[in-house]
Amino acid sequence: MNKPGWEKNPRPRYLVVNADEGDLGTCKDREILRGGPHKLVEGCLVAGRAMNASAAYIYVRVEFIQEAQTEPTKPG
């Protein structure tokens, strides 16, 4: 069976995820990340494997990271 043309390309492939919420008034990315950040990572693993990516980059606003660092950790 012949491979599609994109599989023959020897250049590296990159997966880029934009969780910036650049649109005014949107909070969808923040809620997705709050509800299950592991789902984002898992989705990156699945998508990256499917496209044979050599690296994945996730862009997250610094405010999200700062908020996560200041939240108290829950035991258990």
PDB file of C-alpha atoms in Angstrom:
ATOM      1  CA  MET A   1       0.000   0.000   0.000  1.00  0.00           C
ATOM      2  CA  ASN A   2       1.357   3.435  -0.926  1.00  0.00           C
ATOM      3  CA  LYS A   3       1.808   6.012   1.797  1.00  0.00           C
ATOM      4  CA  PRO A   4       0.233   9.447   1.376  1.00  0.00           C
ATOM      5  CA  GLY A   5       2.584  12.174   0.162  1.00  0.00           C
ATOM      6  CA  TRP A   6       2.727  13.899   3.547  1.00  0.00           C
ATOM      7  CA  GLU A   7       4.203  10.772   5.150  1.00  0.00           C
ATOM      8  CA  LYS A   8       7.130  10.829   2.715  1.00  0.00           C
ATOM      9  CA  ASN A   9       8.183  14.323   3.775  1.00  0.00           C
ATOM     10  CA  PRO A  10      11.366  13.996   5.897  1.00  0.00           C
ATOM     11  CA  ARG A  11      10.963  17.371   7.632  1.00  0.00           C
ATOM     12  CA  PRO A  12      10.129  17.341  11.350  1.00  0.00           C
ATOM     13  CA  ARG A  13       6.507  17.884  12.360  1.00  0.00           C
ATOM     14  CA  TYR A  14       5.421  20.019  15.296  1.00  0.00           C
ATOM     15  CA  LEU A  15       2.156  20.125  17.208  1.00  0.00           C
ATOM     16  CA  VAL A  16       1.181  23.615  18.390  1.00  0.00           C
ATOM     17  CA  VAL A  17      -1.645  24.153  20.889  1.00  0.00           C
ATOM     18  CA  ASN A  18      -2.927  27.683  21.487  1.00  0.00           C
ATOM     19  CA  ALA A  19      -4.681  28.141  24.842  1.00  0.00           C
ATOM     20  CA  ASP A  20      -4.315  31.935  24.826  1.00  0.00           C
ATOM     21  CA  GLU A  21      -7.953  33.076  24.829  1.00  0.00           C
ATOM     22  CA  GLY A  22      -7.075  35.997  22.584  1.00  0.00           C
ATOM     23  CA  ASP A  23     -10.736  36.762  21.843  1.00  0.00           C
ATOM     24  CA  LEU A  24     -12.320  39.317  24.145  1.00  0.00           C
ATOM     25  CA  GLY A  25     -14.757  37.900  26.670  1.00  0.00           C
ATOM     26  CA  THR A  26     -13.967  34.235  26.131  1.00  0.00           C
ATOM     27  CA  CYS A  27     -13.135  31.958  29.031  1.00  0.00           C
ATOM     28  CA  LYS A  28     -13.426  28.564  27.351  1.00  0.00           C
ATOM     29  CA  ASP A  29      -9.736  27.641  27.462  1.00  0.00           C
ATOM     30  CA  ARG A  30      -9.422  28.531  31.135  1.00  0.00           C
ATOM     31  CA  GLU A  31     -12.396  26.354  32.063  1.00  0.00           C
ATOM     32  CA  ILE A  32     -11.096  23.443  30.002  1.00  0.00           C
ATOM     33  CA  LEU A  33      -7.695  23.710  31.683  1.00  0.00           C
ATOM     34  CA  ARG A  34      -9.233  24.017  35.145  1.00  0.00           C
ATOM     35  CA  GLY A  35     -11.517  21.048  34.615  1.00  0.00           C
ATOM     36  CA  GLY A  36      -8.897  18.614  33.421  1.00  0.00           C
ATOM     37  CA  PRO A  37      -5.441  19.783  32.388  1.00  0.00           C
ATOM     38  CA  HIS A  38      -4.405  16.157  32.002  1.00  0.00           C
ATOM     39  CA  LYS A  39      -6.917  15.887  29.139  1.00  0.00           C
ATOM     40  CA  LEU A  40      -4.997  18.557  27.234  1.00  0.00           C
ATOM     41  CA  VAL A  41      -1.738  16.667  27.687  1.00  0.00           C
ATOM     42  CA  GLU A  42      -3.384  13.378  26.738  1.00  0.00           C
ATOM     43  CA  GLY A  43      -4.868  14.974  23.624  1.00  0.00           C
ATOM     44  CA  CYS A  44      -1.428  16.276  22.674  1.00  0.00           C
ATOM     45  CA  LEU A  45       0.030  12.806  23.059  1.00  0.00           C
ATOM     46  CA  VAL A  46      -2.653  11.259  20.856  1.00  0.00           C
ATOM     47  CA  ALA A  47      -2.476  13.981  18.188  1.00  0.00           C
ATOM     48  CA  GLY A  48       1.312  14.049  18.238  1.00  0.00           C
ATOM     49  CA  ARG A  49       1.526  10.301  17.820  1.00  0.00           C
ATOM     50  CA  ALA A  50      -1.023  10.335  14.994  1.00  0.00           C
ATOM     51  CA  MET A  51       0.935  12.957  13.065  1.00  0.00           C
ATOM     52  CA  ASN A  52       4.359  11.600  14.037  1.00  0.00           C
ATOM     53  CA  ALA A  53       5.321  14.919  15.653  1.00  0.00           C
ATOM     54  CA  SER A  54       8.835  15.396  16.928  1.00  0.00           C
ATOM     55  CA  ALA A  55       7.753  18.045  19.463  1.00  0.00           C
ATOM     56  CA  ALA A  56       4.660  19.701  20.895  1.00  0.00           C
ATOM     57  CA  TYR A  57       4.345  23.278  22.086  1.00  0.00           C
ATOM     58  CA  ILE A  58       1.510  24.451  24.327  1.00  0.00           C
ATOM     59  CA  TYR A  59       1.003  28.200  24.613  1.00  0.00           C
ATOM     60  CA  VAL A  60      -0.677  29.176  27.871  1.00  0.00           C
ATOM     61  CA  ARG A  61      -1.055  32.686  29.245  1.00  0.00           C
ATOM     62  CA  VAL A  62       1.244  33.481  32.138  1.00  0.00           C
ATOM     63  CA  GLU A  63      -1.823  34.382  34.230  1.00  0.00           C
ATOM     64  CA  PHE A  64      -3.011  30.759  34.049  1.00  0.00           C
ATOM     65  CA  ILE A  65       0.344  29.506  35.294  1.00  0.00           C
ATOM     66  CA  GLN A  66       0.492  32.081  38.102  1.00  0.00           C
ATOM     67  CA  GLU A  67      -3.057  31.221  39.171  1.00  0.00           C
ATOM     68  CA  ALA A  68      -2.232  27.516  39.256  1.00  0.00           C
ATOM     69  CA  GLN A  69       0.882  28.160  41.336  1.00  0.00           C
ATOM     70  CA  THR A  70      -1.003  30.170  43.952  1.00  0.00           C
ATOM     71  CA  GLU A  71      -3.911  27.735  44.346  1.00  0.00           C
ATOM     72  CA  PRO A  72      -3.687  25.623  47.481  1.00  0.00           C
ATOM     73  CA  THR A  73      -3.074  21.975  46.820  1.00  0.00           C
ATOM     74  CA  LYS A  74      -5.809  19.575  47.796  1.00  0.00           C
ATOM     75  CA  PRO A  75      -4.776  16.565  49.863  1.00  0.00           C
ATOM     76  CA  GLY A  76      -5.497  13.128  48.487  1.00  0.00           C
TER      77      GLY A  76
END
